[in-house]
Coordinates of C-alpha atoms in Angstrom, one line a residue:
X1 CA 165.4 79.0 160.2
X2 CA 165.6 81.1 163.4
X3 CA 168.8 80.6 164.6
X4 CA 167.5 78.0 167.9
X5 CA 169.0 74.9 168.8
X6 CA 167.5 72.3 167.6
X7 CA 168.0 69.3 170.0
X8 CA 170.4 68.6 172.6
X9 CA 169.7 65.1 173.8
X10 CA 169.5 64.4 177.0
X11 CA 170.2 67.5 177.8
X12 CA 166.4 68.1 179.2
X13 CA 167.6 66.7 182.7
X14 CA 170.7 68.8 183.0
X15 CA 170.5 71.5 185.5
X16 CA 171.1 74.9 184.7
X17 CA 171.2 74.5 181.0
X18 CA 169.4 77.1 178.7
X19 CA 168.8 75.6 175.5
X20 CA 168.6 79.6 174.4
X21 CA 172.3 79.8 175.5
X22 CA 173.6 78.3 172.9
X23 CA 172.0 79.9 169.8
X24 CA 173.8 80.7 166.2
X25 CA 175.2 84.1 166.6
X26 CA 172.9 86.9 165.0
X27 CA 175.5 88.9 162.5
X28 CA 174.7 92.6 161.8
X29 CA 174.3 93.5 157.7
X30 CA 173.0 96.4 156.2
X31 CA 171.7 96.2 152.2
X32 CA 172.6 99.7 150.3
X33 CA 170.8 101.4 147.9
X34 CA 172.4 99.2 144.9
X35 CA 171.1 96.1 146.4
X36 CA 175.0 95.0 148.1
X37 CA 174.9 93.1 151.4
X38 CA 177.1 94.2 154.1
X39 CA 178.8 92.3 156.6
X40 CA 180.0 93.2 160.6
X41 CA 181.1 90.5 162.5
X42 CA 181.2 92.8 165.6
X43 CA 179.5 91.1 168.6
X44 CA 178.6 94.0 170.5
X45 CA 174.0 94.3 170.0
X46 CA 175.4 97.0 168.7
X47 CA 178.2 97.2 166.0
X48 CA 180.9 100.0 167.2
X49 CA 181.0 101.6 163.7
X50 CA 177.8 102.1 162.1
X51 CA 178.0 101.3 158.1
X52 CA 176.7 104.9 158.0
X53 CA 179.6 105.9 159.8
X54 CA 182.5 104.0 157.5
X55 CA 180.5 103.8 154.4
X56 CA 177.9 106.8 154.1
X57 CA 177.8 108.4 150.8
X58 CA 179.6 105.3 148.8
X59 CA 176.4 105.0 146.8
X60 CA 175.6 108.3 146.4
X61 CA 178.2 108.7 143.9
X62 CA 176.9 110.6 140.7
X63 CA 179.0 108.6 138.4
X64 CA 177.1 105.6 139.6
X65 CA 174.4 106.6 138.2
X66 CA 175.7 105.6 134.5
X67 CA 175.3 102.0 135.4
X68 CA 172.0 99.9 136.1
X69 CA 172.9 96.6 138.4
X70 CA 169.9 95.0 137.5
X71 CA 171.4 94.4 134.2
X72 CA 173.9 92.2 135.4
X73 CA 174.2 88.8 136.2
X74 CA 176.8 86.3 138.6
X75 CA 178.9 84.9 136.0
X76 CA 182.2 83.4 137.7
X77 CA 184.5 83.8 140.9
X78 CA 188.5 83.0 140.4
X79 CA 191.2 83.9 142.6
X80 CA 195.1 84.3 142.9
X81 CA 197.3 83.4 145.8
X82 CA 199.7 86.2 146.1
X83 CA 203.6 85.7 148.3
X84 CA 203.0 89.7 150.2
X85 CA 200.8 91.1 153.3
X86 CA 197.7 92.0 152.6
X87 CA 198.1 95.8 152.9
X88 CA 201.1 95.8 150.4
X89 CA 198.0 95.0 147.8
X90 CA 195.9 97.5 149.4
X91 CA 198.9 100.3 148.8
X92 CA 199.3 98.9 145.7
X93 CA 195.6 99.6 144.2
X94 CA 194.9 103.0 145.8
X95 CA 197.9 104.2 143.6
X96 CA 198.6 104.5 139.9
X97 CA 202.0 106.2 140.1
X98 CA 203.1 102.7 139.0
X99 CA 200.8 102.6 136.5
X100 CA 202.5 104.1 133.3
X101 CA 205.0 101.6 133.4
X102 CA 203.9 99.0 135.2
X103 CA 200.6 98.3 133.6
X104 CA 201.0 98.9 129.9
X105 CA 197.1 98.6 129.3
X106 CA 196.4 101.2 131.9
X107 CA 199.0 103.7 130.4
X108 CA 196.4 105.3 128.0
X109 CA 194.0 106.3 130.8
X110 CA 196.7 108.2 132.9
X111 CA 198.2 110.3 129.8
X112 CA 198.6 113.9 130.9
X113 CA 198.6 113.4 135.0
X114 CA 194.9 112.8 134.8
X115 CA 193.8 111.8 138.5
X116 CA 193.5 108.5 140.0
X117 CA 192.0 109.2 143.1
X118 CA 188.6 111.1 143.3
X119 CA 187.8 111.7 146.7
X120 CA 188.5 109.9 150.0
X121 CA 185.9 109.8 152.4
X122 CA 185.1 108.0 155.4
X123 CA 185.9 104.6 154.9
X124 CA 185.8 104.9 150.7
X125 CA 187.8 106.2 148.0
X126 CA 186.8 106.6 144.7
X127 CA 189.3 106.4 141.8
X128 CA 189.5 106.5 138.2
X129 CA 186.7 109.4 137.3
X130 CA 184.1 111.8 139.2
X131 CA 181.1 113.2 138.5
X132 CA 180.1 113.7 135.1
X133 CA 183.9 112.5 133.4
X134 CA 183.7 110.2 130.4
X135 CA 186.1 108.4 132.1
X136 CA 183.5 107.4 134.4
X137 CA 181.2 105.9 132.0
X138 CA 183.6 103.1 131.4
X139 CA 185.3 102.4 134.6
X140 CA 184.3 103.4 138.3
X141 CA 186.2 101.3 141.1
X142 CA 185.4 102.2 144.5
X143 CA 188.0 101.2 147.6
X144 CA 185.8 99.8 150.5
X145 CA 188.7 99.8 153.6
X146 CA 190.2 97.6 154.7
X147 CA 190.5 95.1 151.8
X148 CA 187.8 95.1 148.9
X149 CA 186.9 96.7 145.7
X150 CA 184.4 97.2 143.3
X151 CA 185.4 98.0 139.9
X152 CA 181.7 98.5 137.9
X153 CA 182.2 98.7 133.9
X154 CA 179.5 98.7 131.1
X155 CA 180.4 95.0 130.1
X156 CA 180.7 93.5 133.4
X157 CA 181.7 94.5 137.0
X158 CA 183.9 92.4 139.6
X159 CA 184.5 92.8 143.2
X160 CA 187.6 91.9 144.6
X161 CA 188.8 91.0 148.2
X162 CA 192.6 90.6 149.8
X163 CA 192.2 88.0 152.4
X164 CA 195.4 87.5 154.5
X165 CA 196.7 83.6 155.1
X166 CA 199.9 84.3 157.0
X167 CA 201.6 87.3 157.8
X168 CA 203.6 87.1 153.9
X169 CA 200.6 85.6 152.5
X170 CA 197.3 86.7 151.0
X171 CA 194.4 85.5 148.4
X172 CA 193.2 87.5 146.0
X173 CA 189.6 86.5 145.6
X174 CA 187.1 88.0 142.7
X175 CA 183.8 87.6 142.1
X176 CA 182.8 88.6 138.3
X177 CA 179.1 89.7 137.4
X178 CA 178.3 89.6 133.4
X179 CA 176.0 92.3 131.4
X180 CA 173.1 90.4 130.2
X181 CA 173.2 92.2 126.9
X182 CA 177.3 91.9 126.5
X183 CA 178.2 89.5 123.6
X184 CA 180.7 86.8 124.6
X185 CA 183.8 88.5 122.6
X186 CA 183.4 91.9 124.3
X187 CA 182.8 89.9 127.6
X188 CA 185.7 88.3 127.6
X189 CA 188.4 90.7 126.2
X190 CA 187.7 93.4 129.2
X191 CA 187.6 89.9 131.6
X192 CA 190.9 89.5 129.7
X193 CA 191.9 92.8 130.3
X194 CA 191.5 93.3 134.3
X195 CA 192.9 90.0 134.7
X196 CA 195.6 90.8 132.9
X197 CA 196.0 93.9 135.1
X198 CA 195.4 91.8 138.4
X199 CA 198.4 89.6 137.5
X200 CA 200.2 92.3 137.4
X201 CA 199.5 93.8 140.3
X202 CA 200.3 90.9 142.3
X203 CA 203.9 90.5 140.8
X204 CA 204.6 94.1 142.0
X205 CA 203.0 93.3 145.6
X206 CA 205.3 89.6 145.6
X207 CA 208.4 92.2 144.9
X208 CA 207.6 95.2 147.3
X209 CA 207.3 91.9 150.3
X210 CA 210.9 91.0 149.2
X211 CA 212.2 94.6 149.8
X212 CA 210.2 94.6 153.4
X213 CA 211.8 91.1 154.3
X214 CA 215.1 92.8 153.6
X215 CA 216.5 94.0 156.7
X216 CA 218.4 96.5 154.4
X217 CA 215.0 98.1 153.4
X218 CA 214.1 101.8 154.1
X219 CA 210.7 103.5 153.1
X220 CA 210.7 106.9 151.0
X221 CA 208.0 109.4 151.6
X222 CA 204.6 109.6 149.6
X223 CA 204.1 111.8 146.6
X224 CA 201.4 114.3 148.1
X225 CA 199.3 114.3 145.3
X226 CA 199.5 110.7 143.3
X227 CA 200.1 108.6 146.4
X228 CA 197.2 110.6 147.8
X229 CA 195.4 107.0 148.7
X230 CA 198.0 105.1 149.7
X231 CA 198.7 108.3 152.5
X232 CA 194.8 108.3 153.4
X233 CA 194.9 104.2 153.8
X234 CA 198.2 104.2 155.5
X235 CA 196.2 106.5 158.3
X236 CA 193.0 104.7 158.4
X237 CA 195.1 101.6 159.4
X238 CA 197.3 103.3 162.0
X239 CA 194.1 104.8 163.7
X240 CA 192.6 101.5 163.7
X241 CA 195.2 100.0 165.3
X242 CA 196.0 102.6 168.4
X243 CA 192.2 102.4 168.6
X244 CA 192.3 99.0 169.6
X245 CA 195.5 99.4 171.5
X246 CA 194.0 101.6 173.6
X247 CA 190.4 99.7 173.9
X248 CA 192.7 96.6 175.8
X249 CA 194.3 99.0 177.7
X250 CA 191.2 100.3 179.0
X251 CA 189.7 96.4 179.7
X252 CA 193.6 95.4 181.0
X253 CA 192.9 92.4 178.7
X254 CA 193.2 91.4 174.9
X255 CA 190.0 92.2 172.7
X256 CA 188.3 90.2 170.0
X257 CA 185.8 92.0 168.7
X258 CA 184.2 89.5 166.9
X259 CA 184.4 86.9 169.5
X260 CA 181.3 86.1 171.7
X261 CA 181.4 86.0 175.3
X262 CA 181.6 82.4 176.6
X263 CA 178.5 81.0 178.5
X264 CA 179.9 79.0 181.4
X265 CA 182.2 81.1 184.1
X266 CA 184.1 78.1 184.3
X267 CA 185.0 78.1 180.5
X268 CA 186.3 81.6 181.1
X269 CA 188.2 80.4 184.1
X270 CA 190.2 77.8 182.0
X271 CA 190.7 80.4 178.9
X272 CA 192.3 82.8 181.5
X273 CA 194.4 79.8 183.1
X274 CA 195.4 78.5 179.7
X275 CA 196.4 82.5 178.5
X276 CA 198.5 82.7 181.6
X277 CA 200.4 79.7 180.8
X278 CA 200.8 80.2 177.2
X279 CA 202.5 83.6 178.2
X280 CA 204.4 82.4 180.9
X281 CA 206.0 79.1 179.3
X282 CA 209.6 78.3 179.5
X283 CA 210.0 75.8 176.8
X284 CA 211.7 76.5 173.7
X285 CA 213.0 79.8 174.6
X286 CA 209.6 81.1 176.1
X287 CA 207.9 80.1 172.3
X288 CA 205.2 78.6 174.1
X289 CA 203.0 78.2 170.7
X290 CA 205.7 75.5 170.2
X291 CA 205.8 73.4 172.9
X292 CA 202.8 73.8 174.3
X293 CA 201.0 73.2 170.9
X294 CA 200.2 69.4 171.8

């Protein structure tokens, strides 16, 4: 497959129309050292963050080194539908401060203040073990922002995306990978484990999005040291955001990255028209997603 249109009967006699126009969209991906496929939806030839740029270094890690991907295999994918935005998880996972009480199977590992977070760089963080630690032979997740992990153990590794539904809602989605040579009981008691772990997480995520529907609600400040993620996260976001603020101040227009230009001038015309009366509406209360949703 190349992408072309196939056919478009009829269409041979209509003036002005370029088959070539109307092509599947090419989507940039890079393929790391590991053998993981990246995706960038941006629609710019060229994306406006390089993967070098966000991600440069991520599989470099030294502690990666204990673990050969070519002995795994896909195994199963499952996923949770969690009540909270998407970042509350996010906060959530690049913290243990929670963990001693929260998560009595992670207790052990965080005995004397040992560290959760490794290192934050560019667009990575790496938790649970650096370098050479012993820790790191049987856990190393890795934080890819905005919202995925991989969590890589001897038995099996799983990655793990938060994809929002609503503003309140998200779905926790994993995809497991098995060690060829793991024997079914030692498989499934560390599947057992992080799924265990998982659950929850999202419990704690459902509560913290019923404090921040409270109108009574106030944030506290982060500890400097074991919230160090959640501080590092919290900026990425915000810089995002003002970025992108500014970038449609700049074209005096919204921008959708990911959205391709249109082909006609007239289909631009009517989006524009359509914008303007969306804004502009009157009916119920100037909630023109409601009555002009017909």
């Amino acid at each position: 497959m190349n992408g072309d249109l196939a056919k478009a009967p009829r269409f041979d006699s209509v003036q002005e129309f370029d088959k070539d126009s109307y092509k599947l969209y090419k989507v940039h991906t890079h393929i790391d050292k590991l053998g993981f496929v990246w995706v960038n939806l941006d629609a710019a030839e060229t994306p406006t963050h390089s993967w070098e740029e966000q991600f440069g270094g991520v599989t470099e890690q030294p502690r990666l080194a204990n673990y050969d991907l070519n002995n795994y295999k896909f195994d199963h994918t499952w996923s949770m539908e969690g009540k909270f935005n998407w970042k509350t998880l996010i906060e959530n996972y690049n913290e243990c401060y929670h963990c001693p009480t929260a998560h009595p199977g992670l207790a052990p590992f965080f005995k004397g203040n040992r560290q959760m977070v490794y290192g934050c760089q560019k667009h990575w963080i790496e938790h649970l073990g650096g370098k050479g630690e012993e820790r790191s032979s049987s856990v190393s997740p890795t934080f890819a922002f905005p919202n995925a992990s991989i969590t890589l153990t001897p038995i099996l590794f799983y990655m793990m995306s938060i994809v929002p539904t609503s503003a309140t809602t998200s779905l926790m989605r994993y995809e497991v990978y098995r060690a060829k040579d793991a024997t079914d009981k030692a498989f499934r008691e560390k599947l057992d484990f992080f799924a265990q772990v998982e659950g929850e997480d999202k419990w704690l995520a459902n509560g913290a999005q019923g404090n921040l529907n409270s109108d009574t609600y106030t944030t506290g400040p982060f500890h400097p040291e074991v919230e160090e993620g959640v501080t590092f996260v919290t900026s990425l976001i915000k810089d995002v955001l003002h970025q992108h603020v500014d970038e449609e101040k700049k074209r005096g227009d919204e921008w959708w990255p990911a959205r391709r230009a249109l082909v006609k001038k007239t289909s631009e015309e009517d989006e524009v028209f359509c914008r303007g009366v969306c804004q502009n509406s009157t009916l119920n209360g100037n909630s023109a997603g409601e009555g002009l949703a017909w």
